[in-house]
Amino acid sequence: MTETPRPTDSHLHDVLQQIANEAQDLFGRGEVANYIPALAEVPARRFGMALAMVDGSSYTVGDAHTPFSLQSITKLFTFVLALKAVGEDLWTRVGREPSGAAFNSMVQLESERGIPRNPFINAGALVVTDILTSRYAHMDLAMLGALRRLTDDPALTWNVRIAKSERDTAHRNMALAYFMKSYGNFHNPPELVLDNYCRQCATEMTCTQLAQATMFLANGGVDLAKGSQPGEHVLSADAARRVNALMLTCGAYDASGDFAYRIGLPIKTGVGGGIVAIAPGRGTISVWSPELDAKGNSVLGAFALERLVQLTGWNHD
């Protein structure tokens, strides 16, 4: 049997349209996140996808220019900020192992004496936010400033209504914070950290912006030049590789192994329905569709990424 040739970059518009057409059949197989009331109001039947290539080209389909709530995808950016701020000392307070448990689970914290398994589960992300709260007088604004530079959008911000809705229902996250504080792994008042954390998670981007904001992870730690501005050295090439490794093993909650098996790219998911994936040396992929599976990952987003690597072979590069 003759193997179907992989598409060249010039055919990526067609690839995205094919994926978008196939994804329509999956609507109704998941549910929009409802434990945060403001997120429950997002229309379910939405799908957008964007590719940003290291050569500066980009491709989009569907609702790729519609802003959505990043939620846990912001954990990637705060993790990078903390890594830059405190370096290897970060690993004295949070681990680098897959959790195998739900993103908001408390089960492992007691047996592991308040040290979260990784920075991408809620407990780990709260510790990262605590580190940044100690580092910056206004941690939420520091993170927003970094994201505005990466997206080249000075108007980028968080959704105040979603942040309040999330803060009003953050009982389990508050319990996680106080539990870790009892073990000495939380330095600031949990209330202050939760305020920062909920604003962080309520940050909104489009698929095109998210693909652009993560370009440094596909490009050896260097962001692409924007107009007359040279590319920013966000991380060293080695640090970018390590971040990608952690995304591959821990980026999709307790479904990370399944995502690694099916897709084979570093990814980070969020309960707002977004997923960002990194194809090192080639580009970034962002997809958004709000209907989630039982583990909190976008149903259509996971399908779209799996089809993309099948059609392009990018996970073999």
Tab-separated table of C-alpha atoms in Angstrom:
chain	number	residue	atom	x	y	z
A	1	MET	CA	0.000	0.000	0.000
A	2	THR	CA	1.317	3.455	-0.906
A	3	GLU	CA	1.680	5.748	2.096
A	4	THR	CA	-0.263	9.002	1.905
A	5	PRO	CA	2.271	11.836	1.680
A	6	ARG	CA	2.442	14.194	4.614
A	7	PRO	CA	1.230	17.719	3.893
A	8	THR	CA	3.719	20.506	3.424
A	9	ASP	CA	3.284	23.712	5.405
A	10	SER	CA	1.589	25.279	2.379
A	11	HIS	CA	-1.203	22.707	2.724
A	12	LEU	CA	-1.812	23.253	6.423
A	13	HIS	CA	-4.916	25.372	5.752
A	14	ASP	CA	-6.482	22.299	4.137
A	15	VAL	CA	-5.387	20.081	7.032
A	16	LEU	CA	-7.023	22.376	9.576
A	17	GLN	CA	-10.238	22.555	7.572
A	18	GLN	CA	-10.349	18.771	7.319
A	19	ILE	CA	-9.893	18.435	11.084
A	20	ALA	CA	-12.563	21.047	11.772
A	21	ASN	CA	-15.027	19.223	9.505
A	22	GLU	CA	-14.345	15.855	11.156
A	23	ALA	CA	-14.591	17.333	14.657
A	24	GLN	CA	-18.212	18.401	14.125
A	25	ASP	CA	-19.350	14.826	14.722
A	26	LEU	CA	-17.962	14.921	18.285
A	27	PHE	CA	-20.134	17.760	19.592
A	28	GLY	CA	-22.291	16.530	22.464
A	29	ARG	CA	-19.783	13.964	23.755
A	30	GLY	CA	-18.582	16.189	26.598
A	31	GLU	CA	-19.858	18.836	28.977
A	32	VAL	CA	-18.847	22.437	29.581
A	33	ALA	CA	-17.180	22.962	32.985
A	34	ASN	CA	-19.947	23.789	35.469
A	35	TYR	CA	-18.172	23.903	38.838
A	36	ILE	CA	-17.239	27.505	38.047
A	37	PRO	CA	-20.647	29.126	37.361
A	38	ALA	CA	-19.363	31.719	34.886
A	39	LEU	CA	-17.682	29.015	32.770
A	40	ALA	CA	-20.921	27.038	32.597
A	41	GLU	CA	-22.417	29.828	30.493
A	42	VAL	CA	-19.939	29.421	27.612
A	43	PRO	CA	-21.627	28.131	24.414
A	44	ALA	CA	-20.702	24.478	23.974
A	45	ARG	CA	-20.589	24.114	20.194
A	46	ARG	CA	-17.456	26.123	19.491
A	47	PHE	CA	-14.214	25.011	17.863
A	48	GLY	CA	-11.110	26.957	16.952
A	49	MET	CA	-7.570	25.968	16.050
A	50	ALA	CA	-4.404	27.902	15.272
A	51	LEU	CA	-0.885	26.969	14.204
A	52	ALA	CA	2.112	29.277	14.617
A	53	MET	CA	5.277	28.198	12.822
A	54	VAL	CA	8.863	29.089	13.745
A	55	ASP	CA	9.266	30.671	10.292
A	56	GLY	CA	6.617	33.245	11.253
A	57	SER	CA	3.738	31.805	9.213
A	58	SER	CA	0.380	31.012	10.834
A	59	TYR	CA	-2.807	29.116	10.016
A	60	THR	CA	-6.257	29.201	11.599
A	61	VAL	CA	-9.693	27.644	11.349
A	62	GLY	CA	-13.039	28.166	13.071
A	63	ASP	CA	-13.203	30.204	16.275
A	64	ALA	CA	-9.453	30.766	16.451
A	65	HIS	CA	-9.920	34.503	17.087
A	66	THR	CA	-12.495	34.131	19.883
A	67	PRO	CA	-11.130	34.797	23.405
A	68	PHE	CA	-11.573	32.018	25.963
A	69	SER	CA	-10.606	31.449	29.586
A	70	LEU	CA	-7.148	29.854	29.805
A	71	GLN	CA	-7.689	28.379	33.267
A	72	SER	CA	-4.992	25.736	33.918
A	73	ILE	CA	-3.032	26.642	30.796
A	74	THR	CA	-1.826	29.666	32.785
A	75	LYS	CA	-0.008	27.234	35.069
A	76	LEU	CA	2.491	26.811	32.258
A	77	PHE	CA	3.299	30.519	32.234
A	78	THR	CA	3.527	30.922	36.014
A	79	PHE	CA	5.759	27.843	36.135
A	80	VAL	CA	8.099	29.453	33.592
A	81	LEU	CA	8.110	32.703	35.597
A	82	ALA	CA	8.948	30.819	38.797
A	83	LEU	CA	11.677	28.823	37.068
A	84	LYS	CA	13.239	32.068	35.884
A	85	ALA	CA	12.851	33.658	39.324
A	86	VAL	CA	14.172	30.931	41.644
A	87	GLY	CA	15.758	28.362	39.326
A	88	GLU	CA	16.411	24.885	40.716
A	89	ASP	CA	15.231	25.949	44.187
A	90	LEU	CA	11.727	25.511	42.796
A	91	TRP	CA	12.117	21.746	43.085
A	92	THR	CA	12.490	21.888	46.884
A	93	ARG	CA	8.795	22.833	47.068
A	94	VAL	CA	7.192	20.978	44.156
A	95	GLY	CA	7.954	17.705	42.379
A	96	ARG	CA	8.397	16.719	38.748
A	97	GLU	CA	6.378	13.499	38.642
A	98	PRO	CA	2.987	12.688	37.099
A	99	SER	CA	0.297	12.605	39.765
A	100	GLY	CA	-2.026	9.919	38.415
A	101	ALA	CA	-4.773	11.701	40.363
A	102	ALA	CA	-7.386	14.330	39.582
A	103	PHE	CA	-6.086	17.882	39.106
A	104	ASN	CA	-7.658	19.062	42.393
A	105	SER	CA	-6.963	15.928	44.466
A	106	MET	CA	-5.728	16.132	48.057
A	107	VAL	CA	-4.950	12.429	48.342
A	108	GLN	CA	-1.168	12.512	47.833
A	109	LEU	CA	-0.408	15.643	49.839
A	110	GLU	CA	-0.592	14.006	53.247
A	111	SER	CA	1.607	11.007	52.423
A	112	GLU	CA	4.100	13.313	50.667
A	113	ARG	CA	4.119	15.903	53.477
A	114	GLY	CA	2.667	18.824	51.589
A	115	ILE	CA	4.903	18.607	48.491
A	116	PRO	CA	2.746	18.535	45.317
A	117	ARG	CA	3.706	16.078	42.587
A	118	ASN	CA	4.186	18.679	39.829
A	119	PRO	CA	3.511	22.354	38.978
A	120	PHE	CA	0.517	21.586	36.757
A	121	ILE	CA	-1.898	20.085	39.268
A	122	ASN	CA	-3.768	22.614	41.401
A	123	ALA	CA	-1.676	22.078	44.523
A	124	GLY	CA	1.551	22.541	42.574
A	125	ALA	CA	0.244	25.609	40.771
A	126	LEU	CA	-0.777	27.138	44.106
A	127	VAL	CA	2.757	26.671	45.429
A	128	VAL	CA	4.122	28.301	42.258
A	129	THR	CA	1.726	31.221	42.740
A	130	ASP	CA	2.831	31.464	46.374
A	131	ILE	CA	6.475	31.675	45.214
A	132	LEU	CA	5.604	34.441	42.749
A	133	THR	CA	3.490	36.263	45.354
A	134	SER	CA	6.616	36.458	47.508
A	135	ARG	CA	8.721	37.554	44.551
A	136	TYR	CA	6.489	40.293	43.121
A	137	ALA	CA	4.562	43.050	44.904
A	138	HIS	CA	1.732	42.476	42.397
A	139	MET	CA	2.181	38.940	41.122
A	140	ASP	CA	-0.972	38.997	38.992
A	141	LEU	CA	0.210	42.110	37.156
A	142	ALA	CA	3.696	40.670	36.674
A	143	MET	CA	2.229	37.616	34.971
A	144	LEU	CA	-0.078	39.769	32.860
A	145	GLY	CA	2.871	41.895	31.767
A	146	ALA	CA	4.782	38.814	30.642
A	147	LEU	CA	1.784	37.555	28.653
A	148	ARG	CA	1.264	40.958	27.047
A	149	ARG	CA	4.856	40.904	25.818
A	150	LEU	CA	4.555	37.372	24.464
A	151	THR	CA	1.297	38.113	22.620
A	152	ASP	CA	2.259	41.669	21.652
A	153	ASP	CA	-1.150	42.740	22.982
A	154	PRO	CA	-1.075	45.476	25.656
A	155	ALA	CA	-4.832	45.089	26.167
A	156	LEU	CA	-4.622	41.420	27.199
A	157	THR	CA	-6.273	40.909	30.587
A	158	TRP	CA	-8.286	38.588	32.772
A	159	ASN	CA	-12.076	38.315	32.883
A	160	VAL	CA	-13.137	39.967	36.139
A	161	ARG	CA	-16.467	38.124	36.255
A	162	ILE	CA	-14.877	34.692	35.781
A	163	ALA	CA	-12.185	35.502	38.348
A	164	LYS	CA	-14.823	36.412	40.932
A	165	SER	CA	-16.915	33.337	40.116
A	166	GLU	CA	-13.847	31.158	40.504
A	167	ARG	CA	-12.796	32.838	43.752
A	168	ASP	CA	-16.285	32.488	45.236
A	169	THR	CA	-16.190	28.711	44.645
A	170	ALA	CA	-12.497	28.058	45.433
A	171	HIS	CA	-13.179	26.032	48.573
A	172	ARG	CA	-11.116	22.996	47.608
A	173	ASN	CA	-8.201	25.118	46.441
A	174	MET	CA	-8.315	27.001	49.735
A	175	ALA	CA	-8.240	23.665	51.556
A	176	LEU	CA	-5.202	22.616	49.495
A	177	ALA	CA	-3.436	25.867	50.368
A	178	TYR	CA	-4.082	25.593	54.100
A	179	PHE	CA	-3.084	21.922	54.095
A	180	MET	CA	0.253	22.750	52.468
A	181	LYS	CA	0.695	25.684	54.874
A	182	SER	CA	0.368	23.243	57.762
A	183	TYR	CA	3.453	21.476	56.370
A	184	GLY	CA	5.372	24.737	55.932
A	185	ASN	CA	5.147	24.689	52.138
A	186	PHE	CA	3.099	27.874	51.839
A	187	HIS	CA	4.547	31.222	52.881
A	188	ASN	CA	1.870	33.835	52.146
A	189	PRO	CA	-1.710	34.129	53.402
A	190	PRO	CA	-3.744	31.607	51.393
A	191	GLU	CA	-6.424	34.233	50.769
A	192	LEU	CA	-3.943	36.509	49.009
A	193	VAL	CA	-2.507	33.669	46.925
A	194	LEU	CA	-6.004	32.514	45.942
A	195	ASP	CA	-6.874	36.040	44.802
A	196	ASN	CA	-3.808	36.015	42.532
A	197	TYR	CA	-4.438	32.454	41.389
A	198	CYS	CA	-8.054	33.061	40.375
A	199	ARG	CA	-7.181	36.205	38.426
A	200	GLN	CA	-4.382	34.259	36.759
A	201	CYS	CA	-6.694	31.426	35.702
A	202	ALA	CA	-9.310	33.864	34.370
A	203	THR	CA	-6.855	35.285	31.807
A	204	GLU	CA	-8.384	35.233	28.322
A	205	MET	CA	-6.644	34.650	25.005
A	206	THR	CA	-7.564	33.541	21.521
A	207	CYS	CA	-6.101	30.430	19.921
A	208	THR	CA	-3.882	32.635	17.770
A	209	GLN	CA	-2.552	34.484	20.811
A	210	LEU	CA	-1.931	31.298	22.772
A	211	ALA	CA	0.001	29.749	19.896
A	212	GLN	CA	2.080	32.927	19.672
A	213	ALA	CA	2.650	33.144	23.440
A	214	THR	CA	4.158	29.649	23.613
A	215	MET	CA	6.402	29.986	20.554
A	216	PHE	CA	9.528	30.199	22.730
A	217	LEU	CA	9.016	26.557	23.721
A	218	ALA	CA	9.165	25.482	20.067
A	219	ASN	CA	12.064	27.787	19.263
A	220	GLY	CA	14.757	26.857	21.758
A	221	GLY	CA	13.564	29.283	24.432
A	222	VAL	CA	13.482	32.328	22.128
A	223	ASP	CA	10.310	34.193	21.189
A	224	LEU	CA	9.946	35.330	17.579
A	225	ALA	CA	10.736	38.927	16.672
A	226	LYS	CA	7.711	41.247	16.717
A	227	GLY	CA	8.031	44.139	14.302
A	228	SER	CA	11.234	46.005	15.067
A	229	GLN	CA	11.636	44.214	18.401
A	230	PRO	CA	14.102	41.299	18.448
A	231	GLY	CA	13.011	37.951	19.777
A	232	GLU	CA	13.024	37.733	23.588
A	233	HIS	CA	15.204	35.052	25.204
A	234	VAL	CA	12.531	33.729	27.566
A	235	LEU	CA	14.447	30.589	28.616
A	236	SER	CA	17.669	28.833	27.758
A	237	ALA	CA	17.342	26.054	25.188
A	238	ASP	CA	17.977	23.490	27.924
A	239	ALA	CA	15.312	24.974	30.205
A	240	ALA	CA	12.800	25.033	27.332
A	241	ARG	CA	13.509	21.354	26.701
A	242	ARG	CA	12.883	20.585	30.377
A	243	VAL	CA	9.605	22.505	30.397
A	244	ASN	CA	8.479	20.563	27.328
A	245	ALA	CA	9.391	17.293	29.046
A	246	LEU	CA	7.228	18.172	32.028
A	247	MET	CA	4.349	19.143	29.741
A	248	LEU	CA	4.599	15.772	28.005
A	249	THR	CA	4.423	13.816	31.265
A	250	CYS	CA	2.141	16.035	33.381
A	251	GLY	CA	0.299	18.514	31.145
A	252	ALA	CA	-3.105	16.811	30.930
A	253	TYR	CA	-3.835	15.982	34.573
A	254	ASP	CA	-4.341	12.254	35.137
A	255	ALA	CA	-4.797	11.712	31.385
A	256	SER	CA	-1.214	12.759	30.607
A	257	GLY	CA	-0.085	9.239	29.762
A	258	ASP	CA	-2.975	8.781	27.351
A	259	PHE	CA	-2.223	12.109	25.661
A	260	ALA	CA	1.470	11.204	25.360
A	261	TYR	CA	0.508	7.869	23.784
A	262	ARG	CA	-2.068	9.292	21.368
A	263	ILE	CA	-0.451	12.631	20.484
A	264	GLY	CA	3.186	12.443	21.546
A	265	LEU	CA	3.726	16.201	21.866
A	266	PRO	CA	4.206	18.353	24.973
A	267	ILE	CA	0.784	19.805	25.839
A	268	LYS	CA	-1.065	21.769	28.499
A	269	THR	CA	-4.807	21.615	28.891
A	270	GLY	CA	-7.332	23.771	30.739
A	271	VAL	CA	-10.936	23.359	31.864
A	272	GLY	CA	-11.865	26.377	29.759
A	273	GLY	CA	-11.587	23.955	26.831
A	274	GLY	CA	-8.194	25.047	25.555
A	275	ILE	CA	-5.131	22.947	24.784
A	276	VAL	CA	-1.738	24.139	23.618
A	277	ALA	CA	0.804	21.762	22.099
A	278	ILE	CA	4.461	22.214	21.182
A	279	ALA	CA	6.182	20.750	18.128
A	280	PRO	CA	9.830	21.590	18.950
A	281	GLY	CA	11.688	23.130	16.038
A	282	ARG	CA	8.504	23.423	14.006
A	283	GLY	CA	5.791	25.423	15.759
A	284	THR	CA	2.929	25.528	18.246
A	285	ILE	CA	-0.689	24.405	18.081
A	286	SER	CA	-3.587	25.867	20.027
A	287	VAL	CA	-7.096	24.455	19.993
A	288	TRP	CA	-10.256	25.440	21.859
A	289	SER	CA	-13.578	23.695	22.289
A	290	PRO	CA	-15.407	23.960	25.638
A	291	GLU	CA	-16.932	20.484	25.975
A	292	LEU	CA	-14.785	18.448	28.394
A	293	ASP	CA	-14.344	14.753	29.059
A	294	ALA	CA	-14.564	13.237	32.555
A	295	LYS	CA	-10.975	14.250	33.339
A	296	GLY	CA	-11.405	17.894	32.411
A	297	ASN	CA	-9.833	17.906	28.941
A	298	SER	CA	-11.432	19.194	25.739
A	299	VAL	CA	-13.020	16.347	23.755
A	300	LEU	CA	-12.707	18.032	20.366
A	301	GLY	CA	-9.338	19.521	21.277
A	302	ALA	CA	-7.820	16.112	22.005
A	303	PHE	CA	-9.291	14.723	18.788
A	304	ALA	CA	-7.972	17.654	16.753
A	305	LEU	CA	-4.419	17.263	18.057
A	306	GLU	CA	-4.435	13.521	17.468
A	307	ARG	CA	-5.625	14.030	13.888
A	308	LEU	CA	-3.042	16.759	13.322
A	309	VAL	CA	-0.115	14.512	14.238
A	310	GLN	CA	-1.596	11.684	12.162
A	311	LEU	CA	-1.840	13.948	9.124
A	312	THR	CA	1.515	15.694	9.558
A	313	GLY	CA	3.747	13.246	11.411
A	314	TRP	CA	4.978	16.071	13.621
A	315	ASN	CA	5.250	13.786	16.629
A	316	HIS	CA	7.924	11.802	14.739
A	317	ASP	CA	10.210	14.755	14.052
